Amino acid sequence: MQAYQEFLAETLIDAPTLQERIASLAEEINRDYADKHEDLLLICILRGALPFMVDLMRHITIPHQMDCMAISSYGVGKFQSSGNVRVTYDLQTNIAGKHVLLVEDIVDSGHTISHVLEMLKTRNPASLRVCSLLDKEERREVVVPIHYRGFSIPNRYVFGYGLDIDEYYRNLPFIGVVDLEKYQSPG
Ligand code: IMP
């Protein structure tokens, strides 16, 4: 794998800015769910939302539970998703009667989160909301409600802080933009 410095076009959101925004999103969540704490369930959409989920949870002061689910998109190119979405790892928690907050890394076309919302609605949660760190509004193909939005970003391929480029660099503490002309796919 190439060193990321070779294809980093620019740092879009640096680490302190990310952390500051995450703390303020958590404050909003703390306020909104203050009277629902016994039934708050955070759901991390694997794998991209993992660092965001961990940092967000550390700022959520009301008692809550957490679970994870994994989704895969298929029949698509690397930089494009489609409506073909499948659950590859399902929740271990019964969400009936719970106040569910889905934690996602990025909403792009909207197909992934829309599919997850439709599926989870059938399991009768008390409420169902979405918290997404990033929102690429320009790319939206289906309307999805985002109740908590970290940052609106332009239509560029980004990586770092959970988001991958060919499964690498999810560990970076910042969000960078890929220069697709300089990026060489491994294998
Ligand atoms: P959607 O179904 O088009 O909204 O795509 C959502 C998923 O596509 C996200 O959860 C990411 O895994 C992936 N994705 C979309 N845009 C990017 C990007 O710029 N970098 C890395 N992954 C992305």
CSV table of C-alpha atoms and ligand atoms in Angstrom, one decimal:
chain,number,residue,atom,x,y,z
A,1,MET,CA,0.0,0.0,0.0
A,2,GLN,CA,1.2,3.4,-0.9
A,3,ALA,CA,2.1,5.9,1.8
A,4,TYR,CA,-1.0,8.1,2.2
A,5,GLN,CA,1.1,11.2,1.9
A,6,GLU,CA,1.5,10.4,-1.8
A,7,PHE,CA,-2.2,10.7,-2.6
A,8,LEU,CA,-3.5,13.0,0.1
A,9,ALA,CA,-4.9,16.0,-1.8
A,10,GLU,CA,-5.7,17.9,1.4
A,11,THR,CA,-6.7,17.5,5.0
A,12,LEU,CA,-10.4,18.2,4.9
A,13,ILE,CA,-11.1,18.0,8.7
A,14,ASP,CA,-8.2,17.9,11.2
A,15,ALA,CA,-8.2,15.9,14.4
A,16,PRO,CA,-9.0,18.7,16.9
A,17,THR,CA,-11.9,20.0,14.7
A,18,LEU,CA,-13.3,16.4,14.5
A,19,GLN,CA,-13.1,16.0,18.3
A,20,GLU,CA,-14.6,19.3,19.1
A,21,ARG,CA,-17.6,18.7,16.8
A,22,ILE,CA,-18.1,15.1,18.2
A,23,ALA,CA,-18.2,16.5,21.7
A,24,SER,CA,-20.9,19.0,20.7
A,25,LEU,CA,-23.0,16.3,18.9
A,26,ALA,CA,-22.8,14.3,22.1
A,27,GLU,CA,-24.1,17.3,24.1
A,28,GLU,CA,-27.1,17.6,21.8
A,29,ILE,CA,-27.8,13.8,22.2
A,30,ASN,CA,-27.4,14.1,26.0
A,31,ARG,CA,-30.0,16.9,26.0
A,32,ASP,CA,-32.4,15.2,23.5
A,33,TYR,CA,-32.4,11.8,25.2
A,34,ALA,CA,-32.2,13.0,28.8
A,35,ASP,CA,-35.6,11.6,29.7
A,36,LYS,CA,-35.2,8.4,27.7
A,37,HIS,CA,-31.9,7.1,29.1
A,38,GLU,CA,-33.0,3.7,30.2
A,39,ASP,CA,-33.9,2.7,26.7
A,40,LEU,CA,-31.2,4.5,24.6
A,41,LEU,CA,-29.4,2.1,22.2
A,42,LEU,CA,-26.6,3.3,20.0
A,43,ILE,CA,-25.9,1.2,16.9
A,44,CYS,CA,-22.6,1.4,15.2
A,45,ILE,CA,-22.6,0.6,11.5
A,46,LEU,CA,-19.4,-1.4,11.0
A,47,ARG,CA,-16.7,-0.8,10.1
A,48,GLY,CA,-16.5,2.8,9.1
A,49,ALA,CA,-18.3,4.3,12.1
A,50,LEU,CA,-16.1,2.5,14.7
A,51,PRO,CA,-13.8,5.4,15.7
A,52,PHE,CA,-16.6,7.9,15.6
A,53,MET,CA,-18.8,5.6,17.8
A,54,VAL,CA,-16.1,5.2,20.3
A,55,ASP,CA,-15.3,8.9,20.6
A,56,LEU,CA,-19.0,9.9,20.6
A,57,MET,CA,-19.8,7.3,23.4
A,58,ARG,CA,-17.1,8.7,25.6
A,59,HIS,CA,-19.0,12.0,25.7
A,60,ILE,CA,-22.5,10.6,26.2
A,61,THR,CA,-23.2,11.0,29.8
A,62,ILE,CA,-26.6,9.3,30.0
A,63,PRO,CA,-26.7,5.5,30.6
A,64,HIS,CA,-27.2,3.6,27.3
A,65,GLN,CA,-26.5,0.3,25.6
A,66,MET,CA,-24.7,-0.3,22.3
A,67,ASP,CA,-24.6,-2.8,19.5
A,68,CYS,CA,-23.1,-3.2,16.1
A,69,MET,CA,-24.2,-4.2,12.6
A,70,ALA,CA,-22.4,-4.7,9.4
A,71,ILE,CA,-23.7,-3.9,5.9
A,72,SER,CA,-22.3,-4.6,2.5
A,73,SER,CA,-23.0,-3.0,-0.8
A,74,TYR,CA,-22.5,-5.1,-3.9
A,75,GLY,CA,-22.5,-4.9,-7.7
A,76,VAL,CA,-20.8,-1.5,-7.6
A,77,GLY,CA,-17.5,0.2,-8.4
A,78,LYS,CA,-15.1,1.2,-5.6
A,79,PHE,CA,-16.1,4.8,-5.5
A,80,GLN,CA,-19.8,4.3,-5.9
A,81,SER,CA,-22.4,2.6,-4.0
A,82,SER,CA,-25.8,1.2,-5.1
A,83,GLY,CA,-29.2,0.1,-3.9
A,84,ASN,CA,-27.9,-3.4,-3.5
A,85,VAL,CA,-27.4,-3.5,0.3
A,86,ARG,CA,-27.2,-6.6,2.5
A,87,VAL,CA,-26.8,-7.1,6.2
A,88,THR,CA,-23.7,-9.3,6.8
A,89,TYR,CA,-23.8,-9.1,10.6
A,90,ASP,CA,-27.0,-8.4,12.4
A,91,LEU,CA,-27.8,-6.9,15.8
A,92,GLN,CA,-27.6,-9.1,18.9
A,93,THR,CA,-30.1,-6.9,20.7
A,94,ASN,CA,-33.9,-6.8,20.6
A,95,ILE,CA,-34.7,-3.2,19.7
A,96,ALA,CA,-38.4,-3.3,20.3
A,97,GLY,CA,-39.4,-0.4,22.6
A,98,LYS,CA,-35.8,1.1,22.5
A,99,HIS,CA,-34.8,4.5,21.4
A,100,VAL,CA,-32.4,3.6,18.7
A,101,LEU,CA,-29.7,6.0,17.4
A,102,LEU,CA,-27.8,4.7,14.3
A,103,VAL,CA,-24.2,5.9,14.2
A,104,GLU,CA,-22.8,6.1,10.7
A,105,ASP,CA,-19.5,7.4,9.2
A,106,ILE,CA,-20.9,9.0,6.0
A,107,VAL,CA,-24.1,9.3,4.1
A,108,ASP,CA,-23.4,9.4,0.4
A,109,SER,CA,-26.1,8.1,-2.0
A,110,GLY,CA,-28.2,7.3,1.1
A,111,HIS,CA,-29.0,3.7,0.0
A,112,THR,CA,-27.2,2.1,2.9
A,113,ILE,CA,-28.8,4.0,5.7
A,114,SER,CA,-32.2,4.0,4.0
A,115,HIS,CA,-32.1,0.2,3.8
A,116,VAL,CA,-31.1,-0.1,7.5
A,117,LEU,CA,-33.9,2.3,8.5
A,118,GLU,CA,-36.5,0.3,6.6
A,119,MET,CA,-35.3,-2.9,8.1
A,120,LEU,CA,-35.1,-1.7,11.7
A,121,LYS,CA,-38.5,0.0,11.5
A,122,THR,CA,-40.1,-3.4,11.2
A,123,ARG,CA,-38.6,-4.4,14.6
A,124,ASN,CA,-40.7,-1.8,16.4
A,125,PRO,CA,-38.2,0.5,18.1
A,126,ALA,CA,-39.8,3.4,20.2
A,127,SER,CA,-37.8,5.8,18.0
A,128,LEU,CA,-35.2,5.6,15.3
A,129,ARG,CA,-32.7,8.4,14.5
A,130,VAL,CA,-29.5,8.8,12.5
A,131,CYS,CA,-26.3,10.4,13.6
A,132,SER,CA,-23.8,10.7,10.7
A,133,LEU,CA,-20.3,12.2,11.0
A,134,LEU,CA,-20.2,13.2,7.4
A,135,ASP,CA,-22.8,14.1,4.8
A,136,LYS,CA,-22.1,14.2,1.1
A,137,GLU,CA,-25.5,15.8,0.2
A,138,GLU,CA,-24.6,16.4,-3.5
A,139,ARG,CA,-24.5,12.7,-4.1
A,140,ARG,CA,-27.9,11.8,-2.5
A,141,GLU,CA,-30.1,9.5,-4.5
A,142,VAL,CA,-32.7,8.7,-1.8
A,143,VAL,CA,-34.0,11.0,0.8
A,144,VAL,CA,-32.8,10.1,4.3
A,145,PRO,CA,-33.4,11.9,7.6
A,146,ILE,CA,-30.2,12.8,9.4
A,147,HIS,CA,-31.0,14.1,12.9
A,148,TYR,CA,-27.4,14.7,14.0
A,149,ARG,CA,-24.9,15.7,11.3
A,150,GLY,CA,-21.2,16.3,12.0
A,151,PHE,CA,-20.1,18.0,8.8
A,152,SER,CA,-21.5,18.5,5.3
A,153,ILE,CA,-18.7,17.8,2.8
A,154,PRO,CA,-18.1,18.2,-0.9
A,155,ASN,CA,-18.3,15.4,-3.4
A,156,ARG,CA,-14.8,14.1,-3.0
A,157,TYR,CA,-13.5,10.7,-2.0
A,158,VAL,CA,-12.4,10.9,1.6
A,159,PHE,CA,-10.4,8.6,3.9
A,160,GLY,CA,-9.3,8.4,7.5
A,161,TYR,CA,-11.0,8.3,10.9
A,162,GLY,CA,-12.9,5.1,10.1
A,163,LEU,CA,-13.2,5.7,6.3
A,164,ASP,CA,-11.1,3.4,4.2
A,165,ILE,CA,-9.3,3.5,0.9
A,166,ASP,CA,-9.1,-0.2,-0.2
A,167,GLU,CA,-9.5,-1.1,3.5
A,168,TYR,CA,-6.5,0.9,4.6
A,169,TYR,CA,-6.0,4.1,6.6
A,170,ARG,CA,-9.1,3.8,8.8
A,171,ASN,CA,-6.8,4.5,11.7
A,172,LEU,CA,-5.9,8.1,10.8
A,173,PRO,CA,-7.1,10.7,13.3
A,174,PHE,CA,-8.2,13.1,10.5
A,175,ILE,CA,-10.3,13.1,7.3
A,176,GLY,CA,-8.3,13.5,4.1
A,177,VAL,CA,-9.2,13.9,0.5
A,178,VAL,CA,-7.9,11.3,-2.0
A,179,ASP,CA,-6.2,12.6,-5.1
A,180,LEU,CA,-7.5,9.9,-7.5
A,181,GLU,CA,-4.8,10.7,-10.1
A,182,LYS,CA,-2.1,9.9,-7.6
A,183,TYR,CA,-3.7,6.9,-6.0
A,184,GLN,CA,-2.5,3.5,-7.1
A,185,SER,CA,-4.8,0.7,-6.0
A,186,PRO,CA,-2.9,-2.3,-4.4
A,187,GLY,CA,-3.6,-5.4,-6.4
B,1,IMP,P1,-24.3,5.3,0.6
B,1,IMP,O1,-25.0,4.0,0.7
B,1,IMP,O2,-24.0,5.7,-0.8
B,1,IMP,O3,-24.8,6.4,1.4
B,1,IMP,O4,-22.8,4.9,1.1
B,1,IMP,C1,-22.5,4.9,2.4
B,1,IMP,C2,-21.2,4.1,2.6
B,1,IMP,O5,-20.3,4.2,1.5
B,1,IMP,C3,-20.5,4.6,3.8
B,1,IMP,O6,-20.9,3.9,5.0
B,1,IMP,C4,-19.0,4.3,3.4
B,1,IMP,O7,-18.7,3.0,3.8
B,1,IMP,C5,-19.0,4.4,1.9
B,1,IMP,N1,-18.4,5.7,1.4
B,1,IMP,C6,-19.1,6.6,0.8
B,1,IMP,N2,-18.4,7.7,0.5
B,1,IMP,C7,-17.1,7.4,0.9
B,1,IMP,C8,-15.9,8.1,0.9
B,1,IMP,O8,-15.7,9.2,0.4
B,1,IMP,N3,-14.8,7.4,1.5
B,1,IMP,C9,-14.9,6.2,2.1
B,1,IMP,N4,-16.1,5.5,2.1
B,1,IMP,C10,-17.2,6.1,1.5
